[in-house]
Amino acid sequence: MTTKQQAQARDEGAGRAAVVTGGSRGIGRAVSLKLAQDGLAVVVNYAGDTAAAEETVAAIRDSGGRAVGVRADVADERAVAALFDRAEEEFGGVDVVVNSAGRLALSPIADLDLDVLDAVHRTNIRGTFVVAQQAARRLRAGGSFVGFSTSVVGTRFPAYGAYAASKGAVEAMTLILARELRGRDITVNTVAPGPTATDMFLDGKTPEMIDQLAKTPPLERLGTPEDIANVVAFLTGPEGHWINGQILRANGGMV
C-alpha cells in the first residue's frame, strides 16, 4: 500500500472503532494492526497474555494509532459486556467486531477427553455467541461483525473433529445473525482460513506435516496472518459492505 493509499484508508476509518477478540496474537494481532493502519481505534481483547496485548497496543500507538488492551474471557457474558462498555467509554461506540478468539484441540474423536471437548466448545461456540450478542446490541449503523471458522469444515482432516464441529456452529450462526439485523445496515460474515502460519497452527506439528499442509493449496504455501487480516479489512470496510451473511474460505484454493 502506498503512502497516499494509507492516508486515504486512515481517513475512511477515522472516527470508527473496532473490538478484536483474541487480538494480541496470531491472526487477531494482524487484524488489530491492519484495522489500526486503516484508521480505526482498536480495543485489543486478550484472555491471559498481558505482555502480548501490551506489545500489540504499543505497536499501534507507536504508528500513530489509538488502542487499548482489555482482558476478558469471550465465553463470560459479564466480562464481554464490560469489554464493550470499555470500547464505548474510550472511543464513543463500536463499528467493527472481529471475533478471532479461538481454541484448538487435535485428537481422533474416539480418544478425545470430553473435558477438552467442552473447553473447545466453550470458547469457540459459546464465546462466538456471547460476542455476537453484544455486537448485535451495540454495533452502530454501517458496522460489521466478522466471525472465524476454519477451512477444515470443508476439508474434514482427521483429528480435527472437535474443532471443525465447533466452527460449523459458527458458520450456522452467520446468515441467521445477518438476517436478524435486517434494516440496521450491519453486515455479518465469517472468515474460514486454511493452514495459516500462527503459533496455534504450528504447535505440535513436525516440519514434514507443515510442509505437506503448505503444499495442499494450489498456491503451495501457508497463509500468513496478514493474508487473513486483509480479508477482514475488506469485509469491514466500505468496499466490502455489500457482502453479507457469507462464509469466505481464505485458503489459497482448498475446498
Coordinates of N, CA and C in Angstrom, one line a residue:
M1 N 0.8 -1.2 0.0 CA 0.0 0.0 0.0 C 0.9 1.2 0.0
T2 N 0.6 2.2 -0.9 CA 1.4 3.4 -1.0 C 1.0 4.3 0.2
T3 N 1.9 5.4 0.3 CA 1.6 6.3 1.4 C 0.3 7.0 1.2
K4 N 0.0 7.4 -0.1 CA -1.3 8.0 -0.4 C -2.4 7.1 -0.1
Q5 N -2.3 5.8 -0.4 CA -3.4 4.8 -0.1 C -3.6 4.7 1.4
Q6 N -2.5 4.6 2.1 CA -2.5 4.5 3.6 C -3.3 5.7 4.2
A7 N -2.9 6.9 3.7 CA -3.6 8.1 4.2 C -5.1 8.1 3.9
Q8 N -5.5 7.6 2.7 CA -6.9 7.5 2.3 C -7.6 6.5 3.2
A9 N -6.9 5.4 3.5 CA -7.5 4.4 4.4 C -7.7 4.9 5.8
R10 N -6.8 5.6 6.3 CA -6.9 6.2 7.6 C -8.1 7.2 7.6
D11 N -8.2 8.0 6.6 CA -9.3 9.0 6.5 C -10.6 8.3 6.6
E12 N -10.8 7.2 5.8 CA -12.0 6.4 5.8 C -12.4 5.8 7.1
G13 N -11.3 5.4 7.9 CA -11.5 4.8 9.2 C -11.6 5.7 10.3
A14 N -11.3 7.0 10.1 CA -11.3 8.0 11.2 C -12.7 8.0 11.9
G15 N -12.7 8.0 13.2 CA -14.0 8.1 13.9 C -14.6 6.7 14.2
R16 N -14.1 5.7 13.6 CA -14.6 4.4 13.8 C -13.8 3.6 14.8
A17 N -14.4 2.6 15.4 CA -13.7 1.8 16.4 C -14.0 0.3 16.3
A18 N -13.1 -0.5 16.6 CA -13.2 -1.9 16.5 C -12.9 -2.6 17.8
V19 N -13.6 -3.7 18.0 CA -13.3 -4.6 19.1 C -12.8 -5.9 18.4
V20 N -11.5 -6.3 18.8 CA -11.0 -7.5 18.2 C -10.7 -8.5 19.3
T21 N -11.4 -9.6 19.4 CA -11.2 -10.6 20.4 C -10.0 -11.4 20.0
G22 N -9.3 -11.9 21.0 CA -8.1 -12.7 20.6 C -7.1 -11.8 19.8
G23 N -7.1 -10.5 20.2 CA -6.4 -9.5 19.3 C -4.9 -9.3 19.6
S24 N -4.4 -10.1 20.5 CA -3.0 -9.9 20.9 C -2.0 -10.7 20.2
R25 N -2.4 -11.8 19.6 CA -1.5 -12.8 19.0 C -2.1 -13.3 17.6
G26 N -1.2 -13.9 16.8 CA -1.6 -14.6 15.6 C -2.4 -13.7 14.7
I27 N -3.5 -14.3 14.2 CA -4.4 -13.6 13.2 C -5.0 -12.4 13.9
G28 N -5.4 -12.5 15.2 CA -6.0 -11.4 15.8 C -5.1 -10.2 15.9
R29 N -3.8 -10.5 16.2 CA -2.9 -9.3 16.2 C -2.8 -8.7 14.9
A30 N -2.7 -9.5 13.8 CA -2.6 -9.0 12.5 C -3.8 -8.2 12.1
V31 N -5.0 -8.6 12.5 CA -6.2 -7.9 12.3 C -6.2 -6.6 13.0
S32 N -5.8 -6.6 14.3 CA -5.7 -5.4 15.1 C -4.8 -4.3 14.4
L33 N -3.6 -4.8 14.0 CA -2.7 -3.9 13.4 C -3.2 -3.3 12.0
K34 N -3.8 -4.2 11.3 CA -4.4 -3.7 10.0 C -5.5 -2.7 10.1
L35 N -6.4 -3.0 11.0 CA -7.5 -2.1 11.2 C -7.0 -0.7 11.8
A36 N -6.0 -0.8 12.6 CA -5.4 0.5 13.1 C -4.8 1.2 12.0
Q37 N -4.1 0.5 11.1 CA -3.5 1.1 9.9 C -4.5 1.8 9.1
D38 N -5.7 1.2 9.0 CA -6.8 1.8 8.3 C -7.5 2.9 9.0
G39 N -7.0 3.3 10.2 CA -7.6 4.5 10.9 C -8.5 4.2 12.0
L40 N -8.9 2.9 12.2 CA -9.8 2.6 13.3 C -9.1 2.6 14.7
A41 N -9.8 3.1 15.7 CA -9.4 2.8 17.1 C -9.6 1.4 17.4
V42 N -8.8 0.7 18.1 CA -8.9 -0.7 18.3 C -8.8 -1.1 19.8
V43 N -9.8 -1.9 20.2 CA -9.8 -2.5 21.5 C -9.3 -3.9 21.4
V44 N -8.1 -4.1 21.9 CA -7.4 -5.4 21.7 C -7.8 -6.3 22.9
N45 N -8.6 -7.2 22.7 CA -9.0 -8.1 23.7 C -8.1 -9.3 23.8
Y46 N -7.8 -9.8 25.0 CA -7.0 -10.9 25.2 C -7.5 -11.7 26.4
A47 N -7.1 -13.0 26.4 CA -7.6 -13.9 27.5 C -6.6 -13.9 28.7
G48 N -5.3 -13.9 28.5 CA -4.4 -14.0 29.6 C -3.0 -13.5 29.4
D49 N -2.6 -13.4 28.1 CA -1.2 -13.0 27.8 C -1.1 -11.4 27.8
T50 N -0.9 -10.9 29.0 CA -0.9 -9.4 29.1 C 0.3 -8.8 28.3
A51 N 1.4 -9.5 28.4 CA 2.6 -8.9 27.7 C 2.4 -8.8 26.2
A52 N 1.7 -9.9 25.6 CA 1.5 -9.8 24.1 C 0.5 -8.7 23.8
A53 N -0.5 -8.5 24.7 CA -1.5 -7.5 24.4 C -0.9 -6.1 24.5
E54 N -0.1 -5.9 25.5 CA 0.6 -4.6 25.7 C 1.5 -4.4 24.5
E55 N 2.2 -5.4 24.0 CA 3.0 -5.2 22.8 C 2.2 -4.8 21.6
T56 N 1.1 -5.4 21.4 CA 0.2 -5.1 20.2 C -0.3 -3.7 20.4
V57 N -0.7 -3.3 21.5 CA -1.2 -1.9 21.8 C -0.1 -0.9 21.5
A58 N 1.1 -1.2 22.0 CA 2.2 -0.3 21.8 C 2.6 -0.2 20.3
A59 N 2.5 -1.3 19.6 CA 2.8 -1.2 18.2 C 1.8 -0.3 17.4
I60 N 0.6 -0.4 17.8 CA -0.5 0.5 17.2 C -0.2 2.0 17.6
R61 N 0.0 2.2 18.8 CA 0.3 3.6 19.3 C 1.5 4.2 18.7
D62 N 2.6 3.4 18.6 CA 3.8 3.8 18.0 C 3.7 4.2 16.6
S63 N 2.7 3.7 15.9 CA 2.4 4.0 14.5 C 1.4 5.1 14.3
G64 N 1.1 5.8 15.5 CA 0.1 6.9 15.4 C -1.3 6.5 15.6
G65 N -1.6 5.2 15.9 CA -3.0 4.8 16.1 C -3.5 4.9 17.5
R66 N -4.7 4.5 17.7 CA -5.3 4.5 19.0 C -5.7 3.1 19.4
A67 N -5.4 2.7 20.6 CA -5.7 1.3 21.0 C -5.6 1.2 22.5
V68 N -6.4 0.3 23.1 CA -6.3 -0.1 24.5 C -6.5 -1.6 24.5
G69 N -5.8 -2.2 25.5 CA -6.0 -3.6 25.8 C -7.0 -3.9 26.9
V70 N -7.8 -4.9 26.7 CA -8.8 -5.2 27.7 C -8.9 -6.8 27.8
R71 N -8.7 -7.2 29.0 CA -8.7 -8.7 29.3 C -10.2 -9.1 29.5
A72 N -10.6 -10.2 28.8 CA -11.9 -10.8 29.0 C -12.0 -12.2 28.4
D73 N -12.6 -13.0 29.1 CA -12.9 -14.4 28.6 C -14.2 -14.2 27.7
V74 N -14.0 -14.6 26.4 CA -15.1 -14.4 25.5 C -16.4 -15.2 25.8
A75 N -16.2 -16.2 26.6 CA -17.4 -17.0 27.0 C -18.1 -16.5 28.2
D76 N -17.6 -15.5 28.9 CA -18.1 -14.9 30.1 C -18.9 -13.7 29.7
E77 N -20.2 -13.8 29.7 CA -21.1 -12.7 29.2 C -20.9 -11.4 30.0
R78 N -20.6 -11.4 31.3 CA -20.4 -10.2 32.0 C -19.1 -9.5 31.6
A79 N -18.0 -10.4 31.4 CA -16.7 -9.8 31.0 C -16.8 -9.2 29.6
V80 N -17.6 -9.9 28.7 CA -17.7 -9.3 27.4 C -18.5 -8.0 27.4
A81 N -19.6 -8.0 28.2 CA -20.3 -6.7 28.3 C -19.4 -5.6 28.8
A82 N -18.6 -5.9 29.7 CA -17.6 -4.9 30.2 C -16.6 -4.5 29.2
L83 N -16.2 -5.5 28.3 CA -15.3 -5.2 27.2 C -16.0 -4.1 26.3
F84 N -17.2 -4.3 25.9 CA -17.9 -3.4 25.1 C -18.2 -2.0 25.8
D85 N -18.4 -2.1 27.1 CA -18.6 -0.9 27.8 C -17.3 0.0 27.7
R86 N -16.1 -0.7 27.8 CA -14.9 0.0 27.8 C -14.7 0.6 26.4
A87 N -15.0 -0.2 25.3 CA -14.9 0.4 24.0 C -15.7 1.6 23.8
E88 N -16.9 1.6 24.3 CA -17.8 2.8 24.2 C -17.3 4.0 25.0
E89 N -16.7 3.7 26.2 CA -16.1 4.7 27.0 C -14.9 5.4 26.4
E90 N -14.1 4.5 25.8 CA -12.8 5.0 25.2 C -13.0 5.7 23.9
F91 N -13.9 5.2 23.0 CA -14.0 5.6 21.7 C -15.3 6.0 21.2
G92 N -16.3 6.0 22.1 CA -17.6 6.6 21.7 C -18.6 5.6 21.1
G93 N -18.2 4.4 20.8 CA -19.1 3.4 20.2 C -18.3 2.3 19.5
V94 N -19.0 1.4 18.9 CA -18.3 0.3 18.2 C -18.9 0.1 16.8
D95 N -18.0 0.1 15.8 CA -18.4 -0.1 14.4 C -18.0 -1.4 13.8
V96 N -17.0 -2.0 14.4 CA -16.5 -3.3 13.8 C -16.2 -4.2 15.0
V97 N -16.7 -5.5 14.9 CA -16.4 -6.5 15.9 C -15.8 -7.7 15.1
V98 N -14.6 -8.1 15.5 CA -14.0 -9.3 14.9 C -13.7 -10.3 16.0
N99 N -14.3 -11.4 15.9 CA -14.2 -12.4 17.0 C -13.2 -13.5 16.5
S100 N -11.9 -13.2 16.8 CA -10.8 -14.1 16.4 C -10.3 -15.0 17.5
A101 N -10.9 -14.8 18.7 CA -10.5 -15.7 19.8 C -11.0 -17.1 19.5
G102 N -10.1 -18.1 19.8 CA -10.4 -19.5 19.5 C -9.5 -20.4 20.2
R103 N -10.0 -21.7 20.2 CA -9.2 -22.8 20.9 C -9.2 -24.0 20.0
L104 N -8.0 -24.6 19.9 CA -7.8 -25.7 19.0 C -7.4 -27.0 19.8
A105 N -8.0 -28.1 19.5 CA -7.5 -29.4 20.1 C -7.6 -30.4 19.0
L106 N -6.5 -31.2 18.9 CA -6.4 -32.2 17.9 C -6.4 -33.6 18.5
S107 N -7.3 -34.4 18.1 CA -7.4 -35.8 18.6 C -8.4 -36.5 17.8
P108 N -8.2 -37.9 17.5 CA -9.3 -38.7 17.0 C -10.5 -38.6 17.9
I109 N -11.7 -38.6 17.3 CA -12.9 -38.5 18.0 C -13.0 -39.6 19.1
A110 N -12.6 -40.8 18.8 CA -12.6 -41.9 19.8 C -11.8 -41.6 21.0
D111 N -10.8 -40.8 20.9 CA -9.8 -40.7 22.0 C -9.9 -39.3 22.7
L112 N -10.8 -38.4 22.3 CA -10.8 -37.1 22.8 C -11.4 -37.1 24.2
D113 N -10.7 -36.4 25.2 CA -11.2 -36.2 26.5 C -12.3 -35.2 26.4
L114 N -13.5 -35.6 27.0 CA -14.7 -34.8 26.9 C -14.5 -33.4 27.6
D115 N -13.6 -33.4 28.6 CA -13.4 -32.1 29.2 C -12.7 -31.1 28.2
V116 N -11.9 -31.7 27.3 CA -11.2 -30.9 26.3 C -12.3 -30.4 25.3
L117 N -13.2 -31.3 24.9 CA -14.3 -31.0 24.0 C -15.1 -29.8 24.6
D118 N -15.4 -29.9 25.9 CA -16.2 -28.8 26.5 C -15.4 -27.5 26.5
A119 N -14.1 -27.5 26.7 CA -13.3 -26.3 26.7 C -13.3 -25.7 25.3
V120 N -13.1 -26.5 24.3 CA -13.1 -26.1 22.9 C -14.4 -25.4 22.5
H121 N -15.5 -26.1 22.9 CA -16.8 -25.6 22.5 C -17.2 -24.4 23.3
R122 N -16.7 -24.3 24.6 CA -17.0 -23.1 25.4 C -16.4 -21.9 24.8
T123 N -15.2 -21.9 24.3 CA -14.6 -20.8 23.6 C -15.1 -20.5 22.2
N124 N -15.2 -21.6 21.4 CA -15.5 -21.4 20.0 C -17.0 -21.2 19.7
I125 N -17.8 -21.9 20.5 CA -19.3 -21.8 20.2 C -19.9 -20.7 21.2
R126 N -19.8 -21.0 22.5 CA -20.4 -20.1 23.4 C -19.7 -18.7 23.3
G127 N -18.4 -18.7 23.1 CA -17.7 -17.4 23.0 C -18.1 -16.6 21.8
T128 N -18.3 -17.3 20.7 CA -18.8 -16.6 19.5 C -20.2 -16.1 19.7
F129 N -21.0 -16.9 20.4 CA -22.4 -16.5 20.6 C -22.5 -15.2 21.5
V130 N -21.7 -15.3 22.6 CA -21.7 -14.2 23.5 C -21.2 -12.9 22.9
V131 N -20.1 -13.0 22.1 CA -19.6 -11.8 21.4 C -20.6 -11.3 20.4
A132 N -21.2 -12.2 19.7 CA -22.2 -11.8 18.7 C -23.4 -11.2 19.3
Q133 N -23.8 -11.6 20.5 CA -24.9 -11.0 21.2 C -24.6 -9.5 21.4
Q134 N -23.4 -9.2 22.0 CA -23.0 -7.8 22.3 C -22.9 -7.0 21.0
A135 N -22.3 -7.6 19.9 CA -22.2 -7.0 18.6 C -23.6 -6.6 18.1
A136 N -24.6 -7.5 18.2 CA -25.9 -7.3 17.7 C -26.6 -6.1 18.5
R137 N -26.3 -6.0 19.7 CA -26.9 -5.0 20.6 C -26.2 -3.6 20.4
R138 N -24.9 -3.6 20.1 CA -24.2 -2.3 20.2 C -23.6 -1.8 18.9
L139 N -23.5 -2.6 17.9 CA -22.9 -2.1 16.6 C -23.7 -0.9 16.1
R140 N -23.0 0.1 15.6 CA -23.6 1.3 15.0 C -23.9 1.0 13.6
A141 N -24.9 1.8 13.0 CA -25.2 1.6 11.6 C -24.0 1.7 10.8
G142 N -23.9 0.9 9.7 CA -22.8 0.8 8.9 C -21.7 -0.1 9.4
G143 N -22.0 -0.8 10.5 CA -20.9 -1.6 11.1 C -20.9 -3.0 10.5
S144 N -19.9 -3.8 11.1 CA -19.7 -5.1 10.6 C -19.3 -6.1 11.8
F145 N -19.8 -7.3 11.7 CA -19.3 -8.4 12.6 C -18.6 -9.4 11.7
V146 N -17.5 -9.9 12.1 CA -16.8 -10.9 11.4 C -16.4 -12.0 12.4
G147 N -16.9 -13.2 12.2 CA -16.6 -14.4 13.0 C -15.5 -15.2 12.3
F148 N -15.0 -16.2 13.0 CA -14.0 -17.0 12.4 C -14.3 -18.5 12.5
S149 N -14.2 -19.2 11.3 CA -14.4 -20.6 11.2 C -13.0 -21.2 10.8
T150 N -13.1 -22.3 10.1 CA -11.9 -22.9 9.6 C -12.2 -23.7 8.3
S151 N -11.3 -23.7 7.4 CA -11.5 -24.5 6.1 C -11.6 -26.0 6.4
V152 N -11.2 -26.4 7.6 CA -11.3 -27.8 7.9 C -12.8 -28.3 7.9
V153 N -13.7 -27.3 8.1 CA -15.1 -27.7 8.0 C -15.4 -28.3 6.6
G154 N -14.6 -27.9 5.6 CA -14.7 -28.4 4.2 C -13.8 -29.5 3.9
T155 N -12.5 -29.4 4.4 CA -11.5 -30.4 4.1 C -11.7 -31.7 4.9
R156 N -12.2 -31.6 6.1 CA -12.5 -32.7 7.0 C -11.3 -33.5 7.3
F157 N -10.2 -32.9 7.7 CA -9.0 -33.6 8.0 C -9.2 -34.4 9.3
P158 N -8.6 -35.7 9.4 CA -8.7 -36.4 10.6 C -8.1 -35.7 11.8
A159 N -8.6 -35.9 13.0 CA -8.1 -35.3 14.3 C -8.7 -34.0 14.5
Y160 N -9.4 -33.4 13.6 CA -10.0 -32.0 13.7 C -11.5 -32.1 14.1
G161 N -12.0 -33.2 14.6 CA -13.4 -33.4 14.8 C -14.0 -32.4 15.7
A162 N -13.4 -32.2 16.9 CA -14.0 -31.2 17.9 C -13.9 -29.8 17.4
Y163 N -12.8 -29.5 16.8 CA -12.6 -28.1 16.3 C -13.5 -27.8 15.1
A164 N -13.6 -28.7 14.2 CA -14.4 -28.5 13.0 C -15.9 -28.4 13.4
A165 N -16.3 -29.2 14.4 CA -17.7 -29.2 14.8 C -18.0 -27.8 15.5
S166 N -17.1 -27.3 16.2 CA -17.3 -26.0 16.9 C -17.4 -24.9 15.8
K167 N -16.6 -25.0 14.8 CA -16.6 -23.9 13.8 C -17.8 -24.1 12.8
G168 N -18.3 -25.3 12.7 CA -19.5 -25.5 11.9 C -20.7 -24.7 12.6
A169 N -20.7 -24.7 13.9 CA -21.7 -23.9 14.6 C -21.6 -22.5 14.3
V170 N -20.3 -22.0 14.2 CA -20.1 -20.5 13.9 C -20.7 -20.2 12.5
E171 N -20.4 -21.1 11.6 CA -20.9 -20.9 10.2 C -22.5 -20.9 10.2
A172 N -23.1 -21.8 11.0 CA -24.5 -21.8 11.0 C -25.1 -20.5 11.6
M173 N -24.4 -19.9 12.5 CA -25.0 -18.6 13.0 C -24.9 -17.4 12.1
T174 N -24.0 -17.5 11.1 CA -23.7 -16.3 10.3 C -24.8 -15.7 9.6
L175 N -25.5 -16.5 8.7 CA -26.6 -15.9 7.9 C -27.8 -15.6 8.8
I176 N -28.0 -16.4 9.9 CA -29.1 -16.2 10.8 C -28.9 -14.8 11.4
L177 N -27.7 -14.5 11.9 CA -27.5 -13.2 12.5 C -27.6 -12.1 11.5
A178 N -27.1 -12.3 10.3 CA -27.3 -11.3 9.3 C -28.7 -10.9 9.0
R179 N -29.6 -11.9 9.0 CA -31.0 -11.7 8.7 C -31.7 -11.1 9.9
E180 N -31.2 -11.4 11.1 CA -31.8 -10.8 12.3 C -31.5 -9.3 12.4
L181 N -30.4 -8.9 11.8 CA -30.0 -7.5 11.8 C -30.5 -6.7 10.6
R182 N -31.5 -7.2 9.9 CA -32.1 -6.6 8.8 C -32.5 -5.1 9.1
G183 N -32.3 -4.2 8.2 CA -32.7 -2.9 8.4 C -31.7 -2.0 9.2
R184 N -30.6 -2.5 9.7 CA -29.7 -1.8 10.5 C -28.4 -1.4 9.8
D185 N -28.3 -1.8 8.6 CA -27.1 -1.6 7.8 C -25.8 -2.1 8.4
I186 N -25.9 -3.4 8.9 CA -24.8 -4.1 9.6 C -24.6 -5.4 8.9
T187 N -23.3 -5.7 8.5 CA -23.0 -6.9 7.8 C -22.5 -7.9 8.8
V188 N -22.7 -9.2 8.5 CA -22.2 -10.3 9.3 C -21.6 -11.3 8.4
N189 N -20.4 -11.6 8.5 CA -19.7 -12.6 7.7 C -18.7 -13.4 8.6
T190 N -18.3 -14.6 8.0 CA -17.4 -15.4 8.7 C -16.2 -15.7 7.8
V191 N -15.0 -15.6 8.3 CA -13.8 -16.0 7.5 C -13.3 -17.3 8.0
A192 N -13.1 -18.2 7.0 CA -12.6 -19.6 7.3 C -11.2 -19.8 6.7
P193 N -10.2 -19.5 7.5 CA -8.8 -19.6 6.9 C -8.5 -21.1 6.7
G194 N -7.5 -21.3 5.7 CA -6.9 -22.6 5.6 C -5.6 -22.6 6.5
P195 N -4.7 -23.5 6.2 CA -3.5 -23.5 7.0 C -2.8 -22.2 7.0
T196 N -2.6 -21.6 8.2 CA -2.0 -20.3 8.4 C -0.9 -20.4 9.4
A197 N 0.2 -19.7 9.1 CA 1.4 -19.8 9.9 C 1.2 -19.0 11.2
T198 N 0.5 -19.5 12.2 CA 0.4 -19.0 13.5 C 0.9 -19.9 14.5
D199 N 1.2 -19.5 15.7 CA 1.7 -20.4 16.8 C 0.7 -21.5 17.0
M200 N -0.6 -21.2 17.0 CA -1.6 -22.2 17.3 C -1.6 -23.3 16.3
F201 N -1.4 -22.9 15.0 CA -1.4 -23.9 13.9 C -0.1 -24.7 13.9
L202 N 1.0 -24.0 14.2 CA 2.3 -24.7 14.1 C 2.6 -25.6 15.3
D203 N 2.0 -25.3 16.4 CA 2.2 -26.1 17.6 C 1.9 -27.6 17.5
G204 N 2.9 -28.4 17.8 CA 2.8 -29.8 17.8 C 2.9 -30.5 16.5
K205 N 3.2 -29.7 15.4 CA 3.3 -30.3 14.1 C 4.8 -30.5 13.7
T206 N 5.1 -31.6 13.1 CA 6.5 -31.8 12.6 C 6.8 -30.9 11.4
P207 N 8.0 -30.7 11.0 CA 8.3 -30.0 9.8 C 7.7 -30.7 8.6
E208 N 7.7 -32.0 8.6 CA 7.1 -32.7 7.5 C 5.6 -32.5 7.3
M209 N 4.9 -32.5 8.5 CA 3.5 -32.2 8.4 C 3.2 -30.8 7.9
I210 N 4.0 -29.8 8.4 CA 3.8 -28.5 8.0 C 4.1 -28.3 6.5
D211 N 5.1 -29.0 6.0 CA 5.4 -28.9 4.6 C 4.3 -29.5 3.7
Q212 N 3.8 -30.6 4.2 CA 2.7 -31.3 3.5 C 1.4 -30.4 3.4
L213 N 1.1 -29.8 4.5 CA 0.0 -28.9 4.6 C 0.2 -27.6 3.7
A214 N 1.4 -27.2 3.7 CA 1.7 -26.0 2.9 C 1.5 -26.2 1.4
K215 N 1.7 -27.5 1.0 CA 1.6 -27.8 -0.4 C 0.2 -28.2 -0.8
T216 N -0.7 -28.2 0.1 CA -2.1 -28.6 -0.2 C -2.8 -27.6 -1.1
P217 N -2.8 -26.3 -0.8 CA -3.5 -25.3 -1.7 C -2.7 -25.2 -3.0
P218 N -3.4 -24.9 -4.1 CA -2.8 -24.7 -5.4 C -1.7 -23.7 -5.3
L219 N -1.8 -22.7 -4.4 CA -0.8 -21.7 -4.3 C 0.5 -22.2 -3.6
E220 N 0.4 -23.4 -3.0 CA 1.5 -24.1 -2.5 C 2.3 -23.3 -1.4
R221 N 1.6 -22.7 -0.5 CA 2.2 -22.1 0.7 C 1.2 -22.0 1.8
L222 N 1.7 -21.8 3.0 CA 0.8 -21.5 4.1 C 0.3 -20.1 4.0
G223 N -0.9 -19.8 4.5 CA -1.3 -18.4 4.6 C -0.5 -17.7 5.6
T224 N -0.6 -16.4 5.6 CA 0.0 -15.6 6.7 C -1.1 -14.9 7.5
P225 N -0.8 -14.5 8.7 CA -1.8 -13.7 9.4 C -2.2 -12.5 8.7
E226 N -1.3 -11.9 7.9 CA -1.6 -10.7 7.2 C -2.5 -11.0 6.0
D227 N -2.4 -12.1 5.4 CA -3.4 -12.5 4.4 C -4.8 -12.5 4.9
I228 N -5.0 -13.0 6.1 CA -6.3 -13.1 6.7 C -6.8 -11.7 7.1
A229 N -5.8 -10.9 7.7 CA -6.2 -9.6 8.1 C -6.7 -8.7 7.0
N230 N -6.1 -8.9 5.8 CA -6.5 -8.1 4.6 C -7.9 -8.5 4.2
V231 N -8.3 -9.8 4.4 CA -9.7 -10.2 4.1 C -10.6 -9.5 5.1
V232 N -10.3 -9.5 6.3 CA -11.1 -8.9 7.4 C -11.3 -7.4 7.1
A233 N -10.2 -6.8 6.8 CA -10.3 -5.3 6.5 C -11.2 -5.0 5.3
F234 N -11.2 -5.9 4.3 CA -12.0 -5.7 3.2 C -13.5 -5.8 3.6
L235 N -13.8 -6.9 4.3 CA -15.2 -7.2 4.7 C -15.7 -6.1 5.7
T236 N -14.9 -5.5 6.4 CA -15.3 -4.4 7.4 C -15.2 -3.0 6.9
G237 N -14.7 -2.9 5.7 CA -14.5 -1.6 5.1 C -15.6 -1.3 4.1
P238 N -15.6 -0.1 3.5 CA -16.7 0.3 2.6 C -16.8 -0.5 1.3
E239 N -15.6 -1.0 0.9 CA -15.6 -1.8 -0.4 C -16.3 -3.1 -0.2
G240 N -16.3 -3.7 1.0 CA -16.9 -5.0 1.2 C -18.2 -5.0 1.8
H241 N -18.9 -3.8 1.9 CA -20.1 -3.7 2.7 C -21.3 -4.4 2.0
W242 N -21.2 -4.8 0.7 CA -22.3 -5.5 0.0 C -22.2 -7.0 0.3
I243 N -21.1 -7.4 0.9 CA -21.0 -8.9 1.2 C -21.6 -9.1 2.6
N244 N -22.6 -10.0 2.7 CA -23.3 -10.1 3.9 C -23.8 -11.6 4.1
G245 N -23.7 -12.1 5.2 CA -24.2 -13.5 5.5 C -23.4 -14.6 4.9
Q246 N -22.1 -14.3 4.6 CA -21.3 -15.3 3.8 C -20.2 -15.9 4.6
I247 N -19.8 -17.1 4.1 CA -18.6 -17.8 4.7 C -17.5 -17.6 3.6
L248 N -16.4 -17.0 3.9 CA -15.4 -16.8 3.0 C -14.2 -17.6 3.3
R249 N -13.9 -18.6 2.5 CA -12.8 -19.6 2.7 C -11.5 -19.0 2.2
A250 N -10.7 -18.4 3.0 CA -9.5 -17.7 2.7 C -8.4 -18.7 2.8
N251 N -8.1 -19.5 1.8 CA -7.3 -20.7 1.9 C -6.4 -21.0 0.7
G252 N -6.3 -20.1 -0.2 CA -5.4 -20.3 -1.3 C -5.9 -21.3 -2.4
G253 N -7.1 -21.8 -2.3 CA -7.7 -22.7 -3.3 C -8.0 -24.0 -2.8
M254 N -8.1 -24.2 -1.5 CA -8.5 -25.5 -0.9 C -10.0 -25.6 -1.0
V255 N -10.6 -26.8 -0.6 CA -12.0 -27.0 -0.7 C -12.7 -26.0 0.2

